[in-house]
Amino acid sequence: MSCVVPRTFRLLEELEHGQKGIGDGTISWGLESDDDMTLTHWTGMIIGPPRTPYENRMYSVRMECSDRYPEEPPVLRFITRINMSCVDATTGKIDPRQIPLLSRWSRDYTIKSILQEVRRLMTIKDNMKLSQPPEATTF
C-alpha cells in the first residue's frame, strides 16, 4: 500500500532539496518569494550545457505549481530569452507537449527532474542548430 504525500509536504521537500543544492550544480531552484506560503511560484536556473549554443549562459525559468501539483505538472516559462523548439519565441512559455517528461507527466517527477529534462533538450540536434539571442535579454 502506497501513501500519497500531500502537495505542501511534497513541495517543502523539493524546496529543501533546492536550498541544499542537491545535484551537480548545473540547475537550481527555489521559491520566487520567501513569503509565498502557498508554494506556488518558483524560479529555476539552468546553466547551458558545454559544447552547445547555450554554453556559458544562465537561463532563468519561472514555474507555477497549481493546487493540483504533483498530479499535474507546473507551467513553465523562460524569463531569459532563449531559442528552443519547445519554447514560444514571443512569450517564453514552454510547450508541455514538446517536453517528453511533461507530456507523460507522473506525480513521481519533480521540479529537479523537469529542469534536468529541459537542460538535456538543449543538447538535441534540433536545438543545437538554433542561433541564440543576445546574452541576458529577457522575454
XYZ file of N, CA and C in Angstrom:
417
model
N 0.846 -1.182 0.000
C 0.000 0.000 0.000
C 0.888 1.241 0.000
N 0.651 2.135 -0.964
C 1.471 3.339 -1.036
C 0.731 4.521 -0.423
N 1.499 5.458 0.048
C 0.960 6.642 0.711
C 1.120 7.831 -0.239
N 0.067 8.611 -0.446
C 0.135 9.798 -1.276
C 0.523 10.978 -0.390
N 1.681 11.560 -0.689
C 2.192 12.688 0.096
C 1.422 13.952 -0.308
N 0.869 14.693 0.657
C 0.143 15.930 0.335
C 1.038 16.944 -0.386
N 0.413 17.789 -1.201
C 1.105 18.778 -2.026
C 2.092 19.605 -1.210
N 1.656 20.150 -0.088
C 2.511 21.036 0.701
C 3.763 20.313 1.193
N 3.603 19.107 1.709
C 4.767 18.353 2.190
C 5.721 18.051 1.048
N 5.159 17.684 -0.076
C 5.973 17.374 -1.254
C 6.776 18.602 -1.684
N 6.113 19.754 -1.779
C 6.807 20.965 -2.224
C 7.819 21.459 -1.194
N 7.528 21.291 0.080
C 8.512 21.657 1.108
C 9.767 20.800 0.979
N 9.593 19.528 0.654
C 10.738 18.641 0.444
C 11.534 19.079 -0.786
N 10.832 19.443 -1.857
C 11.521 19.915 -3.059
C 12.252 21.226 -2.795
N 11.642 22.106 -1.995
C 12.288 23.367 -1.632
C 13.564 23.096 -0.843
N 13.493 22.180 0.100
C 14.670 21.826 0.888
C 15.792 21.303 -0.004
N 15.467 20.448 -0.956
C 16.483 19.928 -1.878
C 17.085 21.058 -2.703
N 16.249 22.003 -3.148
C 16.749 23.141 -3.919
C 17.666 24.027 -3.101
N 17.319 24.251 -1.842
C 18.132 25.102 -0.974
C 19.453 24.447 -0.608
N 19.465 23.123 -0.519
C 20.697 22.400 -0.189
C 21.604 22.246 -1.402
N 21.088 22.563 -2.592
C 21.910 22.434 -3.789
C 22.207 20.999 -4.156
N 21.240 20.115 -3.933
C 21.427 18.705 -4.266
C 21.487 18.573 -5.787
N 22.555 17.992 -6.296
C 22.732 17.837 -7.732
C 24.152 18.189 -8.129
N 24.324 18.378 -9.436
C 25.675 18.618 -9.951
C 25.994 20.097 -10.177
N 25.108 21.000 -9.759
C 25.375 22.423 -9.886
C 24.965 23.027 -11.218
N 24.412 22.237 -12.133
C 24.012 22.764 -13.436
C 22.588 23.307 -13.426
N 21.833 22.990 -12.368
C 20.481 23.510 -12.203
C 20.292 23.908 -10.738
N 19.370 24.842 -10.514
C 18.996 25.194 -9.146
C 17.547 25.666 -9.172
N 16.903 25.673 -8.002
C 15.505 26.080 -7.934
C 15.161 26.515 -6.518
N 14.124 27.347 -6.442
C 13.636 27.818 -5.154
C 12.385 28.638 -5.359
N 11.796 29.065 -4.263
C 10.606 29.906 -4.346
C 10.972 31.277 -4.888
N 10.080 31.837 -5.681
C 10.297 33.173 -6.224
C 10.338 34.206 -5.096
N 9.508 33.989 -4.071
C 9.450 34.893 -2.929
C 9.383 34.058 -1.650
N 10.181 34.420 -0.669
C 10.213 33.666 0.585
C 8.881 33.673 1.322
N 8.023 34.659 1.039
C 6.741 34.708 1.744
C 5.593 34.055 0.967
N 5.920 33.247 -0.038
C 4.906 32.502 -0.802
C 4.474 31.283 0.010
N 3.494 31.497 0.876
C 3.038 30.419 1.767
C 2.297 29.313 1.033
N 1.845 29.589 -0.204
C 1.137 28.568 -0.979
C 2.094 27.689 -1.785
N 3.388 28.040 -1.785
C 4.418 27.286 -2.519
C 4.055 27.147 -3.999
N 3.570 28.222 -4.577
C 3.082 28.205 -5.961
C 4.105 28.709 -6.968
N 4.773 29.811 -6.668
C 5.633 30.484 -7.649
C 7.110 30.186 -7.386
N 7.734 29.537 -8.361
C 9.117 29.082 -8.251
C 9.961 29.683 -9.359
N 11.254 29.747 -9.115
C 12.224 30.157 -10.126
C 13.296 29.076 -10.216
N 13.632 28.722 -11.438
C 14.703 27.759 -11.663
C 15.817 28.403 -12.459
N 17.002 27.861 -12.326
C 18.152 28.342 -13.076
C 18.807 27.147 -13.759
N 19.113 27.311 -15.042
C 19.776 26.252 -15.814
C 21.046 26.841 -16.402
N 22.161 26.170 -16.189
C 23.424 26.565 -16.829
C 23.527 25.777 -18.121
N 23.717 26.504 -19.226
C 23.768 25.862 -20.541
C 24.855 24.798 -20.626
N 24.520 23.671 -21.269
C 25.488 22.567 -21.395
C 26.705 22.956 -22.244
N 27.873 22.369 -21.937
C 29.077 22.646 -22.734
C 28.921 22.144 -24.171
N 29.654 22.781 -25.055
C 29.671 22.422 -26.471
C 28.297 22.522 -27.126
N 27.506 23.496 -26.669
C 26.205 23.803 -27.268
C 26.116 25.314 -27.449
N 25.133 25.797 -28.210
C 24.958 27.252 -28.324
C 24.564 27.905 -26.995
N 24.206 27.100 -26.002
C 23.772 27.592 -24.701
C 24.922 27.660 -23.686
N 26.098 27.179 -24.087
C 27.250 27.086 -23.185
C 27.587 28.436 -22.562
N 27.968 28.392 -21.272
C 28.376 29.582 -20.503
C 27.276 30.620 -20.347
N 26.036 30.191 -20.460
C 24.907 31.089 -20.246
C 24.040 30.541 -19.121
N 23.414 31.465 -18.391
C 22.492 31.067 -17.323
C 21.084 31.462 -17.748
N 20.172 30.503 -17.622
C 18.793 30.707 -18.042
C 17.857 30.613 -16.844
N 17.016 31.637 -16.693
C 16.017 31.642 -15.616
C 14.685 31.140 -16.161
N 14.031 30.302 -15.356
C 12.734 29.733 -15.712
C 11.769 30.000 -14.569
N 10.603 30.525 -14.886
C 9.547 30.703 -13.886
C 8.639 29.484 -13.944
N 8.308 28.930 -12.771
C 7.464 27.741 -12.695
C 6.304 28.007 -11.748
N 5.117 27.618 -12.179
C 3.933 27.793 -11.341
C 3.332 26.425 -11.044
N 3.331 26.074 -9.768
C 2.764 24.805 -9.314
C 1.338 25.066 -8.835
N 0.374 24.579 -9.573
C -1.026 24.807 -9.223
C -1.424 23.993 -7.990
N -2.658 24.161 -7.582
C -3.183 23.372 -6.462
C -3.187 21.881 -6.776
N -3.113 21.532 -8.060
C -3.163 20.124 -8.481
C -1.771 19.475 -8.551
N -0.705 20.245 -8.315
C 0.640 19.661 -8.290
C 0.750 18.743 -7.070
N 1.326 17.579 -7.155
C 2.072 16.967 -8.257
C 1.242 16.091 -9.196
N -0.083 16.132 -9.075
C -0.906 15.367 -10.014
C -0.788 15.935 -11.425
N -0.609 17.247 -11.530
C -0.424 17.925 -12.813
C 0.925 18.639 -12.782
N 1.592 18.728 -13.934
C 2.901 19.398 -13.952
C 2.767 20.902 -13.768
N 3.838 21.541 -13.354
C 3.813 23.002 -13.280
C 3.825 23.609 -14.684
N 3.417 24.864 -14.762
C 3.510 25.627 -16.005
C 4.866 26.316 -15.986
N 5.607 26.214 -17.090
C 6.953 26.783 -17.146
C 7.059 27.861 -18.208
N 7.837 28.902 -17.875
C 8.090 29.974 -18.821
C 9.503 30.503 -18.588
N 10.282 30.569 -19.667
C 11.622 31.143 -19.566
C 11.506 32.636 -19.314
N 12.334 33.144 -18.422
C 12.467 34.579 -18.211
C 13.570 35.086 -19.137
N 14.668 34.347 -19.183
C 15.788 34.654 -20.067
C 15.412 34.250 -21.488
N 15.667 35.124 -22.428
C 15.346 34.820 -23.826
C 16.207 33.653 -24.312
N 15.558 32.710 -25.002
C 16.221 31.501 -25.483
C 15.497 31.013 -26.735
N 16.234 30.409 -27.648
C 15.637 29.757 -28.808
C 15.748 28.255 -28.619
N 14.588 27.619 -28.443
C 14.484 26.159 -28.359
C 13.179 25.766 -29.035
N 13.144 24.568 -29.588
C 11.953 24.115 -30.309
C 10.721 24.023 -29.418
N 10.897 23.894 -28.116
C 9.765 23.738 -27.197
C 9.339 25.045 -26.535
N 9.957 26.166 -26.917
C 9.710 27.449 -26.260
C 9.066 28.431 -27.235
N 7.966 29.057 -26.823
C 7.302 30.078 -27.631
C 8.237 31.284 -27.747
N 8.544 31.686 -28.979
C 9.533 32.739 -29.231
C 9.056 34.119 -28.768
N 7.755 34.284 -28.540
C 7.212 35.573 -28.114
C 7.074 35.675 -26.604
N 6.587 34.597 -25.978
C 6.268 34.649 -24.544
C 7.274 33.938 -23.653
N 8.045 33.009 -24.222
C 8.975 32.212 -23.428
C 8.318 31.002 -22.782
N 7.012 30.824 -23.004
C 6.300 29.698 -22.399
C 6.759 28.385 -23.032
N 6.961 27.395 -22.171
C 7.377 26.071 -22.622
C 6.135 25.262 -22.965
N 6.127 24.681 -24.162
C 5.005 23.857 -24.607
C 5.159 22.469 -23.996
N 4.278 22.091 -23.067
C 4.437 20.790 -22.400
C 4.340 19.602 -23.348
N 3.691 19.788 -24.494
C 3.592 18.688 -25.469
C 4.936 18.401 -26.125
N 5.855 19.369 -26.066
C 7.171 19.224 -26.697
C 8.235 18.676 -25.744
N 7.881 18.515 -24.477
C 8.821 18.014 -23.470
C 8.324 16.639 -23.037
N 9.038 15.584 -23.404
C 8.553 14.232 -23.078
C 8.144 14.058 -21.617
N 8.935 14.563 -20.705
C 8.635 14.391 -19.287
C 7.322 15.082 -18.902
N 7.014 16.229 -19.502
C 5.777 16.943 -19.185
C 4.569 16.319 -19.896
N 4.774 15.836 -21.113
C 3.650 15.277 -21.862
C 3.193 13.936 -21.293
N 4.081 13.241 -20.603
C 3.703 11.977 -19.961
C 3.946 12.092 -18.447
N 3.443 13.169 -17.899
C 3.672 13.531 -16.504
C 3.270 12.424 -15.533
N 4.081 12.253 -14.505
C 3.800 11.340 -13.405
C 4.051 12.099 -12.111
N 3.279 11.822 -11.087
C 3.474 12.507 -9.809
C 4.843 12.215 -9.196
N 5.563 11.224 -9.743
C 6.905 10.910 -9.255
C 7.946 11.919 -9.741
N 7.629 12.677 -10.792
C 8.568 13.668 -11.300
C 8.595 14.880 -10.365
N 9.699 15.609 -10.424
C 9.903 16.744 -9.527
C 10.351 17.979 -10.312
N 10.443 19.091 -9.628
C 10.982 20.306 -10.237
C 12.402 20.035 -10.729
N 13.173 19.323 -9.941
C 14.537 18.965 -10.344
C 14.520 18.177 -11.651
N 13.650 17.175 -11.762
C 13.633 16.352 -12.972
C 13.188 17.167 -14.189
N 12.298 18.139 -13.986
C 11.868 18.999 -15.097
C 13.048 19.830 -15.598
N 13.757 20.466 -14.679
C 14.895 21.305 -15.075
C 15.986 20.475 -15.751
N 16.236 19.271 -15.250
C 17.211 18.386 -15.886
C 16.779 18.034 -17.306
N 15.498 17.777 -17.493
C 14.982 17.428 -18.822
C 15.106 18.599 -19.794
N 14.773 19.805 -19.351
C 14.907 20.977 -20.219
C 16.370 21.168 -20.603
N 17.273 21.002 -19.647
C 18.703 21.133 -19.937
C 19.158 20.060 -20.930
N 18.665 18.840 -20.764
C 19.007 17.757 -21.699
C 18.535 18.094 -23.112
N 17.355 18.701 -23.227
C 16.829 19.045 -24.547
C 17.659 20.114 -25.255
N 18.455 20.863 -24.499
C 19.356 21.842 -25.115
C 20.413 21.143 -25.969
N 20.637 19.862 -25.724
C 21.703 19.134 -26.427
C 21.195 18.347 -27.639
N 19.887 18.354 -27.918
C 19.404 17.596 -29.070
C 19.662 18.363 -30.357
N 19.742 17.621 -31.457
C 20.160 18.178 -32.737
C 19.338 19.397 -33.167
N 18.010 19.324 -33.053
C 17.169 20.442 -33.493
C 17.482 21.732 -32.745
N 17.798 21.628 -31.467
C 18.103 22.824 -30.689
C 19.555 23.272 -30.848
N 20.441 22.340 -31.156
C 21.869 22.665 -31.312
C 22.110 23.606 -32.491
N 21.232 23.566 -33.491
C 21.462 24.385 -34.683
C 20.789 25.757 -34.619
N 20.081 26.033 -33.525
C 19.391 27.315 -33.391
C 20.343 28.396 -32.874
N 20.367 29.538 -33.565
C 21.178 30.653 -33.055
C 20.454 31.226 -31.839
N 21.221 31.796 -30.932
C 20.672 32.284 -29.674
C 20.632 33.806 -29.643
N 19.625 34.351 -28.950
C 19.545 35.816 -28.806
C 20.714 36.340 -27.982
N 20.910 37.648 -27.999
C 21.999 38.216 -27.182
C 21.854 37.794 -25.724
N 22.994 37.569 -25.103
C 23.010 37.115 -23.721
C 22.325 38.120 -22.799
N 21.625 37.593 -21.794
C 20.973 38.374 -20.731
C 19.754 39.160 -21.191
N 19.221 38.868 -22.381
C 17.963 39.508 -22.780
C 16.807 38.697 -22.211
N 15.663 39.341 -21.993
C 14.544 38.661 -21.344
C 13.278 38.753 -22.193
N 12.323 37.886 -21.862
C 11.016 37.905 -22.533
C 10.159 38.980 -21.921
